[in-house]
């Protein structure tokens, strides 16, 4: 991982600049990771198509912010930051498949299988998932403490992205298409499908930076809180957002027959809940004795106020 | 991992008993691994359906034999032995999908997607792949040397099962369906698609048991050799084998338009090549100064002589 990919962001930069800065760092690191991978050419092209399709890089940025909240250096965590983005990307490629959500477009571009065919899209997803674990091992130090920390991080990555976490969320979502009937059910799917990987990112950034168990718990509460708030804002933007910014046609959820927070709670109550979740998330990190939680607090507000 | 799953096989047991013994150990360990995983119920059922569908457990058994060739205890490696079988199982589930090989039966049972649907089969594969990495981390010791070894093993697992290894082999195979025109091309696909994971199993068993770099190289040569020999025997059995034993109709490759070793070389030359590969593989481990290579030698012969 070359150094230019990981310059620290200036402390007085706005949160927008902060996000832009680290999104660029991640983009560069991801490109380097793929370029040095010696992969099958067509497979690599399909993987790169989706990985470099202009994602927000939210999960790696949260990992970086968690590490910074403990005053840690970023160099160590960059391979794991790349790993979590690869996992996020694979999950989108597989979710878009005809047998799953059957989507033709994502972020205004054709989905992977529309460009490369279903077989290659399945393999591109498998490849991104597998390579995420390759990347994560590159964050290894040489002493027993840092090796043990990274081993736990890799285990949590597999757990939270896996069969009791993100993959379980997607499985429940597939089953739920036969009818999600309660807010609890909807929330349980979001917590697994979106929340778990966000929580992994935060805990990994914390653990690799020497967070205490109590601090890891606080980062976890923060993660589940902003994860749900993020989802509610997604649902709200689908109804009220500017399609030119969100990249989705207005009311696409309703037309797709998807149940959402506004569907269960109405718009006002959804907004109230989103604010409440964001405030609790901020409180969790404020009370955890983190040396510098500023960026985590700003990110929580930013995510709730975004318009895309 | 409870102890009854990992009793050592008697030194004077026949190779058939040896394989049966450790296949049972692996079955028990795999069942325990899934039972303790807290996974989504339907997803777990789909994973278990394919993982427990009566595979030969060849890769874990090779890992065990590699560890035994160095005189190592087996307890440490069992989680990694389970991991390699989970990866093998996921690869079959995804390979069978309609967008890939579109197979309705495997080992005489309906394929995963025929029973659980395509969406759940994709997720079962994703879940098995992810959980393999979870399992592998459970083999961790607490000292820096053993942690570093396991970190390298996990990295090699991702590399050899991934985008320059097994997944690359499957991608090349998919592309090759438009026409594999040479034996070199066929062999290159087999080396990635089958050889790499076998080599991973052997190197992992060796590395976790303290093998030297030269010994790891020898295990690797052995692995690629028996991997290709195994494939040739598969091709031969497709033509000459007893469908009741192989579980496949005779000449199914030819009818599916698959190119094979007999297609390129004829039957006699294919047999000669299989013997040559097996002998070279045996020589590699005989010359590596392994304390006890006996089971590796027996396994090489056994695989070549099998009738199913």
Coordinates of C-alpha atoms in Angstrom, one line a residue:
Chain A
X1 CA 0.0 0.0 0.0
X2 CA 1.8 3.2 -1.2
X3 CA 1.9 6.1 1.2
X4 CA 0.2 8.7 -1.0
X5 CA -3.1 6.8 -0.5
X6 CA -3.3 7.5 3.2
X7 CA -2.4 11.1 4.0
X8 CA -4.4 12.2 7.1
X9 CA -7.1 14.8 6.5
X10 CA -6.6 18.3 8.0
X11 CA -8.2 18.6 11.5
X12 CA -10.1 21.8 10.5
X13 CA -11.5 20.5 7.2
X14 CA -15.3 20.4 6.9
X15 CA -17.0 17.0 7.2
X16 CA -17.7 17.2 3.4
X17 CA -14.0 17.7 2.7
X18 CA -13.2 15.0 5.2
X19 CA -15.4 12.5 3.4
X20 CA -14.1 13.6 0.0
X21 CA -10.5 13.3 1.1
X22 CA -10.9 9.7 2.5
X23 CA -13.1 8.6 -0.3
X24 CA -10.3 9.5 -2.7
X25 CA -7.7 7.6 -0.4
X26 CA -9.9 4.6 -0.5
X27 CA -10.4 4.8 -4.3
X28 CA -6.7 4.8 -4.8
X29 CA -6.1 2.0 -2.3
X30 CA -8.8 -0.1 -3.9
X31 CA -7.3 0.4 -7.4
X32 CA -3.9 -0.5 -6.2
X33 CA -5.3 -3.6 -4.5
X34 CA -6.9 -4.9 -7.6
X35 CA -3.9 -3.9 -9.9
X36 CA -1.5 -5.9 -7.8
X37 CA -3.8 -8.9 -7.5
X38 CA -2.7 -11.0 -10.6
X39 CA -6.3 -11.9 -11.2
X40 CA -8.0 -13.5 -14.2
X41 CA -8.4 -10.5 -16.6
X42 CA -12.1 -10.7 -17.4
X43 CA -12.9 -11.5 -13.8
X44 CA -10.8 -8.5 -12.7
X45 CA -12.6 -6.2 -15.2
X46 CA -16.0 -7.3 -13.8
X47 CA -14.9 -6.8 -10.2
X48 CA -13.4 -3.4 -10.9
X49 CA -16.6 -2.3 -12.8
X50 CA -18.6 -2.6 -9.6
X51 CA -16.0 -1.8 -7.0
X52 CA -15.0 1.5 -8.7
X53 CA -18.6 2.5 -9.6
X54 CA -18.6 5.5 -7.4
X55 CA -19.8 4.2 -4.1
X56 CA -19.9 6.6 -1.1
X57 CA -17.1 4.6 0.7
X58 CA -19.2 5.0 3.9
X59 CA -17.9 1.9 5.6
X60 CA -14.2 2.5 5.1
X61 CA -14.7 6.2 6.1
X62 CA -16.4 5.1 9.3
X63 CA -13.6 2.7 10.0
X64 CA -11.1 5.5 9.6
X65 CA -13.1 7.8 11.8
X66 CA -13.2 5.2 14.5
X67 CA -9.5 4.7 14.3
X68 CA -9.0 8.5 14.4
X69 CA -11.2 8.8 17.4
X70 CA -8.6 6.8 19.3
X71 CA -5.7 8.8 17.8
X72 CA -4.4 5.9 15.8
X73 CA -2.3 5.9 12.6
X74 CA -4.2 5.1 9.5
X75 CA -1.6 3.1 7.6
X76 CA -2.3 -0.1 9.5
X77 CA -6.0 -0.1 8.9
X78 CA -6.2 0.7 5.2
X79 CA -6.1 -3.0 4.0
X80 CA -9.1 -3.7 6.3
X81 CA -10.8 -0.5 5.0
X82 CA -10.4 -1.9 1.5
X83 CA -11.7 -5.3 2.6
X84 CA -15.0 -3.9 4.0
X85 CA -15.6 -2.0 0.8
X86 CA -15.0 -5.2 -1.2
X87 CA -17.5 -7.0 0.9
X88 CA -20.1 -4.2 0.5
X89 CA -19.5 -4.3 -3.3
X90 CA -19.8 -8.0 -3.6
X91 CA -23.1 -7.9 -1.6
X92 CA -24.5 -5.4 -4.1
X93 CA -23.4 -7.4 -7.1
X94 CA -25.1 -10.6 -5.8
X95 CA -28.2 -8.7 -4.5
X96 CA -28.8 -7.2 -8.0
X97 CA -28.8 -10.7 -9.7
X98 CA -32.0 -11.8 -11.5
X99 CA -32.6 -14.5 -8.9
X100 CA -32.4 -11.9 -6.1
X101 CA -33.6 -8.3 -6.6
X102 CA -33.3 -8.4 -10.4
X103 CA -32.0 -4.8 -10.8
X104 CA -30.8 -3.5 -14.1
X105 CA -29.3 -0.3 -12.8
X106 CA -27.3 0.8 -9.8
X107 CA -26.1 4.4 -9.3
X108 CA -27.2 5.2 -12.8
X109 CA -25.0 2.4 -14.3
X110 CA -26.0 -1.0 -15.7
X111 CA -25.6 -3.6 -13.0
X112 CA -22.8 -6.1 -13.2
X113 CA -24.7 -9.0 -14.7
X114 CA -26.3 -6.7 -17.3
X115 CA -22.7 -6.0 -18.6
X116 CA -20.8 -9.2 -17.9
X117 CA -23.6 -11.8 -17.7
X118 CA -24.9 -13.7 -14.7
X119 CA -22.1 -16.3 -14.5
X120 CA -19.3 -13.6 -14.4
X121 CA -21.3 -11.5 -11.9
X122 CA -21.6 -14.4 -9.5
X123 CA -17.9 -15.0 -9.8
X124 CA -17.1 -11.3 -9.5
X125 CA -19.0 -11.3 -6.2
X126 CA -17.3 -14.5 -5.1
X127 CA -13.9 -12.9 -6.1
X128 CA -14.5 -9.7 -4.2
X129 CA -15.6 -11.5 -1.1
X130 CA -12.6 -13.8 -1.1
X131 CA -10.2 -11.0 -1.9
X132 CA -11.5 -9.0 1.0
X133 CA -10.1 -11.7 3.4
X134 CA -6.8 -11.6 1.5
X135 CA -6.6 -7.8 1.9
X136 CA -7.5 -8.0 5.6
X137 CA -4.5 -10.3 6.4
X138 CA -2.2 -7.6 4.9
X139 CA -2.9 -5.4 8.0
X140 CA -0.9 -7.8 10.1
X141 CA 1.9 -6.6 12.5
X142 CA 4.5 -8.9 13.8
X143 CA 3.9 -9.0 17.5
X144 CA 1.5 -11.3 19.3
X145 CA -0.8 -8.5 20.4
X146 CA -1.4 -6.9 17.0
X147 CA -1.6 -10.3 15.4
X148 CA -4.3 -11.4 17.9
X149 CA -6.2 -8.2 17.3
X150 CA -6.2 -8.7 13.6
X151 CA -7.2 -12.3 13.9
X152 CA -10.3 -11.2 16.0
X153 CA -11.0 -8.5 13.4
X154 CA -11.0 -11.1 10.6
X155 CA -13.3 -13.4 12.7
X156 CA -15.7 -10.5 13.2
X157 CA -15.6 -9.7 9.6
X158 CA -16.7 -13.2 8.7
X159 CA -19.3 -13.2 11.5
X160 CA -20.9 -9.8 10.8
X161 CA -20.7 -10.2 7.0
X162 CA -21.8 -13.9 7.2
X163 CA -24.4 -16.4 8.1
X164 CA -25.6 -14.7 11.4
X165 CA -25.0 -11.2 9.9
X166 CA -25.2 -9.6 6.5
X167 CA -25.9 -12.8 4.5
X168 CA -28.6 -13.7 7.1
X169 CA -30.2 -10.3 6.5
X170 CA -30.3 -10.9 2.8
X171 CA -31.8 -14.4 3.3
X172 CA -34.4 -12.9 5.6
X173 CA -35.1 -10.2 3.1
X174 CA -35.6 -12.8 0.3
X175 CA -38.0 -14.8 2.5
X176 CA -39.7 -11.5 3.6
X177 CA -40.7 -10.7 0.1
X178 CA -43.6 -13.0 0.8
X179 CA -44.7 -10.3 3.2
X180 CA -43.0 -8.2 5.9
X181 CA -45.8 -7.4 8.2
X182 CA -44.3 -5.5 11.1
X183 CA -41.8 -2.8 11.8
X184 CA -39.8 -5.2 14.0
X185 CA -39.4 -7.6 11.1
X186 CA -38.2 -4.7 8.8
X187 CA -35.8 -3.4 11.4
X188 CA -34.4 -6.9 12.1
X189 CA -33.6 -7.2 8.4
X190 CA -32.0 -3.8 8.2
X191 CA -29.9 -4.5 11.3
X192 CA -28.4 -7.6 9.7
X193 CA -28.3 -6.5 6.1
X194 CA -26.9 -3.0 6.6
X195 CA -26.1 -2.5 10.3
X196 CA -23.8 -5.5 10.8
X197 CA -21.2 -4.5 8.2
X198 CA -21.3 -0.9 9.4
X199 CA -20.7 -2.1 13.0
X200 CA -17.9 -4.3 11.7
X201 CA -16.2 -1.3 10.1
X202 CA -16.4 0.7 13.3
X203 CA -15.3 -2.1 15.7
X204 CA -12.4 -3.0 13.4
X205 CA -11.2 0.6 13.2
X206 CA -11.5 0.7 17.0
X207 CA -10.0 -2.7 17.8
X208 CA -6.9 -2.2 15.5
X209 CA -6.4 1.1 17.3
X210 CA -6.4 -0.4 20.8
X211 CA -10.0 0.4 21.9
X212 CA -11.2 -1.1 25.2
X213 CA -14.2 -3.5 25.2
X214 CA -16.4 -0.7 26.5
X215 CA -15.3 1.6 23.7
X216 CA -16.0 -1.2 21.1
X217 CA -19.5 -1.6 22.6
X218 CA -20.0 2.2 22.2
X219 CA -18.8 2.1 18.6
X220 CA -21.2 -0.8 18.1
X221 CA -24.2 1.1 19.5
X222 CA -23.2 4.1 17.4
X223 CA -23.0 1.9 14.3
X224 CA -26.4 0.2 14.7
X225 CA -27.9 3.7 15.4
X226 CA -26.6 5.5 12.4
X227 CA -27.2 2.4 10.3
X228 CA -30.9 2.5 11.0
X229 CA -31.0 6.3 10.7
X230 CA -29.3 5.9 7.3
X231 CA -31.9 3.5 6.2
X232 CA -34.8 5.7 7.3
X233 CA -33.2 8.6 5.4
X234 CA -33.0 6.4 2.4
X235 CA -36.7 5.6 2.7
X236 CA -37.5 9.3 3.1
X237 CA -35.3 10.4 0.2
X238 CA -37.1 7.8 -2.0
X239 CA -40.3 9.8 -1.5
X240 CA -39.1 13.4 -1.1
X241 CA -35.7 13.4 -2.7
X242 CA -34.5 14.8 -6.0
X243 CA -34.1 11.9 -8.5
X244 CA -31.2 13.8 -10.1
X245 CA -29.4 13.5 -6.7
X246 CA -30.6 10.2 -5.4
X247 CA -30.1 8.4 -8.7
X248 CA -33.5 6.7 -8.3
X249 CA -36.9 7.6 -9.6
X250 CA -39.2 9.1 -7.0
X251 CA -41.4 6.6 -5.1
X252 CA -39.6 3.7 -6.5
X253 CA -40.0 1.8 -3.2
X254 CA -43.8 2.1 -3.3
X255 CA -44.0 1.0 -6.9
X256 CA -41.7 -2.0 -6.1
X257 CA -44.1 -2.9 -3.3
X258 CA -41.3 -2.4 -0.7
X259 CA -42.3 -1.8 2.9
X260 CA -40.5 1.1 4.4
X261 CA -40.3 3.2 7.6
X262 CA -42.7 5.9 6.2
X263 CA -45.1 3.0 5.2
X264 CA -45.2 1.8 8.8
X265 CA -44.8 5.1 10.7
X266 CA -45.7 7.9 8.4
X267 CA -43.3 10.6 7.4
X268 CA -43.2 12.7 10.6
X269 CA -42.7 9.8 12.9
X270 CA -40.0 8.4 10.6
X271 CA -38.1 11.7 10.8
X272 CA -38.5 11.8 14.5
X273 CA -37.2 8.3 14.9
X274 CA -34.2 9.1 12.6
X275 CA -33.3 12.1 14.8
X276 CA -33.7 10.1 17.9
X277 CA -31.4 7.3 16.6
X278 CA -28.8 9.8 15.5
X279 CA -28.8 11.5 18.9
X280 CA -28.5 8.2 20.8
X281 CA -25.6 7.2 18.5
X282 CA -23.8 10.4 19.2
X283 CA -24.3 10.0 22.9
X284 CA -22.9 6.5 22.9
X285 CA -19.5 7.7 21.4
X286 CA -19.6 10.9 23.5
X287 CA -19.7 8.8 26.7
X288 CA -17.1 6.3 25.7
X289 CA -14.0 8.4 26.7
X290 CA -12.7 8.4 23.1
X291 CA -9.8 10.9 22.8
X292 CA -11.3 12.5 19.7
X293 CA -14.8 11.5 18.7
X294 CA -15.4 14.7 16.7
X295 CA -15.6 13.1 13.2
X296 CA -17.9 10.3 14.4
X297 CA -20.3 13.0 15.7
X298 CA -20.1 15.0 12.5
X299 CA -20.6 11.9 10.4
X300 CA -23.8 11.0 12.3
X301 CA -25.3 14.4 11.5
X302 CA -24.0 14.4 8.0
X303 CA -25.6 11.1 7.2
X304 CA -29.0 12.2 8.5
X305 CA -28.9 15.5 6.6
X306 CA -27.7 14.1 3.2
X307 CA -29.8 14.6 0.1
X308 CA -28.3 11.8 -2.0
Chain B
X1 CA -14.3 -28.4 18.7
X2 CA -15.0 -31.4 20.9
X3 CA -12.2 -34.0 21.2
X4 CA -14.1 -37.0 19.9
X5 CA -14.1 -35.5 16.5
X6 CA -10.3 -35.8 16.1
X7 CA -9.0 -39.1 17.4
X8 CA -5.9 -40.1 15.4
X9 CA -6.2 -43.0 13.0
X10 CA -4.3 -46.2 13.9
X11 CA -0.9 -46.3 12.1
X12 CA -1.4 -49.8 10.7
X13 CA -5.0 -49.1 9.4
X14 CA -5.4 -49.6 5.6
X15 CA -5.7 -46.4 3.5
X16 CA -9.4 -47.1 3.0
X17 CA -9.9 -47.2 6.8
X18 CA -7.8 -44.1 7.1
X19 CA -10.0 -42.2 4.7
X20 CA -13.1 -43.5 6.3
X21 CA -11.9 -42.6 9.8
X22 CA -11.0 -39.0 8.9
X23 CA -14.0 -38.5 6.7
X24 CA -16.1 -39.3 9.8
X25 CA -14.1 -36.9 11.9
X26 CA -14.6 -34.2 9.4
X27 CA -18.3 -34.9 9.1
X28 CA -18.7 -34.5 12.9
X29 CA -16.6 -31.4 13.0
X30 CA -18.6 -29.8 10.1
X31 CA -21.9 -30.6 11.8
X32 CA -20.6 -29.1 15.1
X33 CA -19.4 -26.0 13.2
X34 CA -22.8 -25.3 11.6
X35 CA -24.7 -26.2 14.8
X36 CA -22.8 -23.6 16.8
X37 CA -23.1 -20.9 14.1
X38 CA -26.3 -19.2 15.1
X39 CA -27.2 -18.8 11.5
X40 CA -30.4 -17.8 9.8
X41 CA -32.5 -21.1 9.9
X42 CA -33.4 -21.5 6.2
X43 CA -30.0 -20.4 5.1
X44 CA -28.4 -22.9 7.5
X45 CA -30.6 -25.7 6.1
X46 CA -29.5 -24.9 2.6
X47 CA -25.8 -24.8 3.6
X48 CA -26.1 -28.0 5.5
X49 CA -27.9 -29.7 2.6
X50 CA -24.8 -29.3 0.4
X51 CA -22.1 -29.5 3.0
X52 CA -23.3 -32.8 4.4
X53 CA -24.2 -34.3 1.0
X54 CA -21.7 -37.1 1.2
X55 CA -18.5 -35.5 -0.3
X56 CA -15.3 -37.5 -0.2
X57 CA -13.6 -34.9 2.2
X58 CA -10.5 -35.3 0.0
X59 CA -9.2 -31.8 0.8
X60 CA -9.4 -32.0 4.6
X61 CA -8.0 -35.5 4.5
X62 CA -5.0 -34.3 2.5
X63 CA -4.5 -31.5 5.0
X64 CA -4.5 -34.0 7.8
X65 CA -2.1 -36.3 6.0
X66 CA 0.2 -33.3 5.4
X67 CA 0.1 -32.5 9.1
X68 CA 0.7 -36.1 10.1
X69 CA 3.7 -36.3 7.7
X70 CA 5.3 -33.8 9.9
X71 CA 4.2 -35.6 13.1
X72 CA 1.9 -32.8 14.2
X73 CA -1.2 -32.9 16.4
X74 CA -4.4 -32.7 14.5
X75 CA -6.5 -30.7 17.0
X76 CA -4.9 -27.4 15.8
X77 CA -5.8 -27.9 12.2
X78 CA -9.3 -29.2 12.3
X79 CA -11.0 -25.7 12.0
X80 CA -8.9 -25.1 8.9
X81 CA -9.8 -28.6 7.6
X82 CA -13.5 -27.7 8.0
X83 CA -12.8 -24.3 6.3
X84 CA -11.4 -25.9 3.1
X85 CA -14.3 -28.3 2.9
X86 CA -16.8 -25.3 3.2
X87 CA -15.0 -23.6 0.4
X88 CA -15.1 -26.7 -1.8
X89 CA -18.8 -27.0 -1.0
X90 CA -19.6 -23.4 -1.8
X91 CA -17.8 -23.7 -5.1
X92 CA -20.0 -26.7 -6.1
X93 CA -23.2 -24.9 -5.1
X94 CA -22.3 -21.9 -7.2
X95 CA -20.9 -24.0 -10.1
X96 CA -24.2 -25.9 -10.3
X97 CA -26.3 -22.7 -10.7
X98 CA -28.4 -22.2 -13.9
X99 CA -26.1 -19.3 -15.0
X100 CA -23.1 -21.5 -14.6
X101 CA -23.1 -25.3 -15.3
X102 CA -26.9 -25.6 -14.8
X103 CA -26.8 -29.0 -13.1
X104 CA -29.9 -30.6 -11.6
X105 CA -28.1 -33.4 -9.8
X106 CA -24.9 -33.8 -7.8
X107 CA -23.9 -37.1 -6.2
X108 CA -27.4 -38.4 -7.0
X109 CA -29.1 -35.7 -5.1
X110 CA -30.9 -32.6 -6.4
X111 CA -28.6 -29.6 -6.5
X112 CA -29.0 -26.8 -4.0
X113 CA -30.9 -24.4 -6.2
X114 CA -33.3 -27.2 -7.3
X115 CA -34.3 -27.6 -3.7
X116 CA -34.0 -24.1 -2.2
X117 CA -34.3 -21.9 -5.2
X118 CA -31.6 -19.8 -6.9
X119 CA -31.6 -16.9 -4.5
X120 CA -31.0 -19.1 -1.4
X121 CA -28.4 -21.2 -3.3
X122 CA -26.4 -18.1 -4.1
X123 CA -26.7 -17.0 -0.4
X124 CA -25.8 -20.5 0.9
X125 CA -22.6 -20.4 -1.2
X126 CA -21.8 -16.9 0.0
X127 CA -22.5 -18.1 3.6
X128 CA -20.3 -21.2 3.3
X129 CA -17.4 -19.1 1.8
X130 CA -17.7 -16.5 4.5
X131 CA -18.0 -19.0 7.3
X132 CA -14.9 -20.8 6.0
X133 CA -12.8 -17.7 7.0
X134 CA -14.6 -17.6 10.4
X135 CA -13.6 -21.2 11.0
X136 CA -10.0 -20.7 10.0
X137 CA -9.5 -18.0 12.6
X138 CA -10.5 -20.6 15.3
X139 CA -7.2 -22.4 14.7
X140 CA -5.3 -19.5 16.3
X141 CA -2.7 -20.1 19.0
X142 CA -1.6 -17.3 21.3
X143 CA 2.1 -16.9 20.5
X144 CA 3.4 -14.7 17.7
X145 CA 4.8 -17.6 15.7
X146 CA 1.6 -19.6 15.5
X147 CA -0.5 -16.5 14.9
X148 CA 1.8 -15.5 12.1
X149 CA 1.6 -19.0 10.5
X150 CA -2.2 -18.9 10.7
X151 CA -2.3 -15.4 9.2
X152 CA -0.3 -16.7 6.3
X153 CA -2.6 -19.7 6.0
X154 CA -5.6 -17.5 5.8
X155 CA -3.9 -15.3 3.2
X156 CA -3.1 -18.4 1.1
X157 CA -6.7 -19.6 1.5
X158 CA -8.0 -16.4 0.0
X159 CA -5.3 -16.4 -2.7
X160 CA -5.7 -20.0 -3.8
X161 CA -9.5 -20.0 -3.5
X162 CA -9.7 -16.6 -5.0
X163 CA -9.2 -14.4 -8.0
X164 CA -5.9 -15.8 -9.1
X165 CA -6.8 -19.3 -8.0
X166 CA -10.1 -21.3 -7.9
X167 CA -12.5 -18.5 -8.8
X168 CA -10.1 -17.6 -11.7
X169 CA -10.3 -21.2 -12.9
X170 CA -14.0 -21.2 -12.9
X171 CA -14.0 -17.8 -14.8
X172 CA -11.7 -19.3 -17.4
X173 CA -13.9 -22.4 -17.6
X174 CA -16.9 -20.2 -18.2
X175 CA -15.1 -18.3 -20.9
X176 CA -13.6 -21.6 -22.3
X177 CA -17.1 -22.9 -23.0
X178 CA -16.8 -21.0 -26.2
X179 CA -14.1 -23.5 -27.1
X180 CA -11.1 -25.0 -25.2
X181 CA -8.8 -25.8 -28.1
X182 CA -5.6 -27.2 -26.5
X183 CA -4.5 -29.5 -23.7
X184 CA -2.5 -26.6 -22.2
X185 CA -5.7 -24.6 -21.9
X186 CA -7.6 -27.5 -20.3
X187 CA -4.7 -28.1 -17.9
X188 CA -4.4 -24.5 -16.9
X189 CA -8.1 -24.5 -16.0
X190 CA -7.8 -27.7 -13.9
X191 CA -4.7 -26.4 -12.1
X192 CA -6.7 -23.3 -11.0
X193 CA -10.1 -24.8 -10.6
X194 CA -9.2 -28.0 -8.7
X195 CA -5.4 -27.9 -8.1
X196 CA -5.2 -24.7 -6.2
X197 CA -7.5 -25.6 -3.4
X198 CA -5.9 -29.1 -3.0
X199 CA -2.5 -27.3 -2.8
X200 CA -3.9 -24.9 -0.3
X201 CA -5.0 -27.9 1.9
X202 CA -1.6 -29.5 1.8
X203 CA 0.4 -26.3 2.4
X204 CA -1.9 -25.3 5.2
X205 CA -1.5 -28.7 6.9
X206 CA 2.2 -28.4 6.4
X207 CA 2.6 -24.8 7.5
X208 CA 0.5 -25.2 10.7
X209 CA 2.7 -28.1 11.5
X210 CA 6.0 -26.2 11.1
X211 CA 7.0 -27.3 7.6
X212 CA 10.1 -25.6 6.1
X213 CA 9.7 -23.6 2.9
X214 CA 11.3 -26.5 0.9
X215 CA 8.8 -28.9 2.4
X216 CA 5.9 -26.6 1.6
X217 CA 7.1 -26.5 -2.0
X218 CA 7.3 -30.3 -2.1
X219 CA 3.7 -30.5 -0.7
X220 CA 2.7 -28.1 -3.5
X221 CA 4.2 -30.2 -6.3
X222 CA 2.6 -33.2 -4.8
X223 CA -0.7 -31.4 -4.7
X224 CA -0.7 -30.2 -8.3
X225 CA 0.4 -33.6 -9.4
X226 CA -2.3 -35.6 -7.7
X227 CA -4.8 -32.9 -8.5
X228 CA -4.2 -33.4 -12.3
X229 CA -4.1 -37.2 -11.9
X230 CA -7.4 -37.0 -10.0
X231 CA -8.9 -35.1 -12.9
X232 CA -7.6 -37.5 -15.5
X233 CA -9.0 -40.4 -13.5
X234 CA -12.4 -38.5 -13.4
X235 CA -12.3 -38.2 -17.2
X236 CA -11.4 -41.9 -17.6
X237 CA -14.1 -43.0 -15.1
X238 CA -16.7 -41.0 -17.1
X239 CA -16.0 -43.3 -20.0
X240 CA -15.2 -46.7 -18.4
X241 CA -16.6 -46.4 -14.9
X242 CA -19.7 -48.1 -13.4
X243 CA -22.5 -45.4 -13.3
X244 CA -23.7 -47.1 -10.1
X245 CA -20.4 -46.2 -8.4
X246 CA -19.5 -42.9 -10.1
X247 CA -23.0 -41.5 -9.7
X248 CA -22.9 -40.2 -13.3
X249 CA -24.2 -41.7 -16.5
X250 CA -21.5 -43.1 -18.8
X251 CA -20.0 -40.8 -21.3
X252 CA -21.8 -37.8 -19.8
X253 CA -18.8 -35.6 -20.6
X254 CA -18.9 -36.4 -24.3
X255 CA -22.6 -35.8 -24.4
X256 CA -22.2 -32.5 -22.6
X257 CA -19.6 -31.5 -25.2
X258 CA -16.8 -31.3 -22.6
X259 CA -13.2 -31.6 -23.7
X260 CA -11.3 -34.1 -21.5
X261 CA -7.9 -35.7 -21.3
X262 CA -9.0 -38.8 -23.3
X263 CA -10.4 -36.4 -25.9
X264 CA -7.0 -34.8 -26.4
X265 CA -4.7 -37.8 -25.7
X266 CA -6.7 -40.9 -26.1
X267 CA -7.2 -43.4 -23.4
X268 CA -3.8 -45.1 -23.2
X269 CA -1.8 -41.9 -23.2
X270 CA -4.2 -40.4 -20.6
X271 CA -3.5 -43.4 -18.3
X272 CA 0.2 -43.1 -18.9
X273 CA 0.1 -39.4 -18.0
X274 CA -1.9 -40.1 -14.8
X275 CA 0.7 -42.7 -13.7
X276 CA 3.5 -40.3 -14.4
X277 CA 1.9 -37.5 -12.5
X278 CA 1.3 -39.7 -9.5
X279 CA 4.8 -41.0 -9.5
X280 CA 6.3 -37.5 -9.7
X281 CA 4.0 -36.4 -6.9
X282 CA 5.2 -39.3 -4.7
X283 CA 8.8 -38.5 -5.5
X284 CA 8.3 -34.9 -4.4
X285 CA 7.2 -35.8 -0.9
X286 CA 9.7 -38.7 -0.7
X287 CA 12.6 -36.3 -1.3
X288 CA 11.4 -33.6 1.1
X289 CA 12.7 -35.1 4.3
X290 CA 9.2 -35.4 5.9
X291 CA 9.3 -37.6 9.1
X292 CA 6.3 -39.7 8.0
X293 CA 5.1 -39.3 4.3
X294 CA 3.5 -42.8 4.3
X295 CA -0.1 -41.6 4.1
X296 CA 0.6 -39.1 1.4
X297 CA 2.2 -41.8 -0.7
X298 CA -0.8 -44.2 -0.1
X299 CA -3.3 -41.4 -0.9
X300 CA -1.6 -40.7 -4.2
X301 CA -2.0 -44.3 -5.3
X302 CA -5.5 -44.6 -3.8
X303 CA -6.8 -41.6 -5.8
X304 CA -5.4 -43.0 -9.1
X305 CA -6.9 -46.5 -8.5
X306 CA -10.3 -45.4 -7.2
X307 CA -13.4 -46.5 -9.1
X308 CA -15.8 -43.8 -7.9

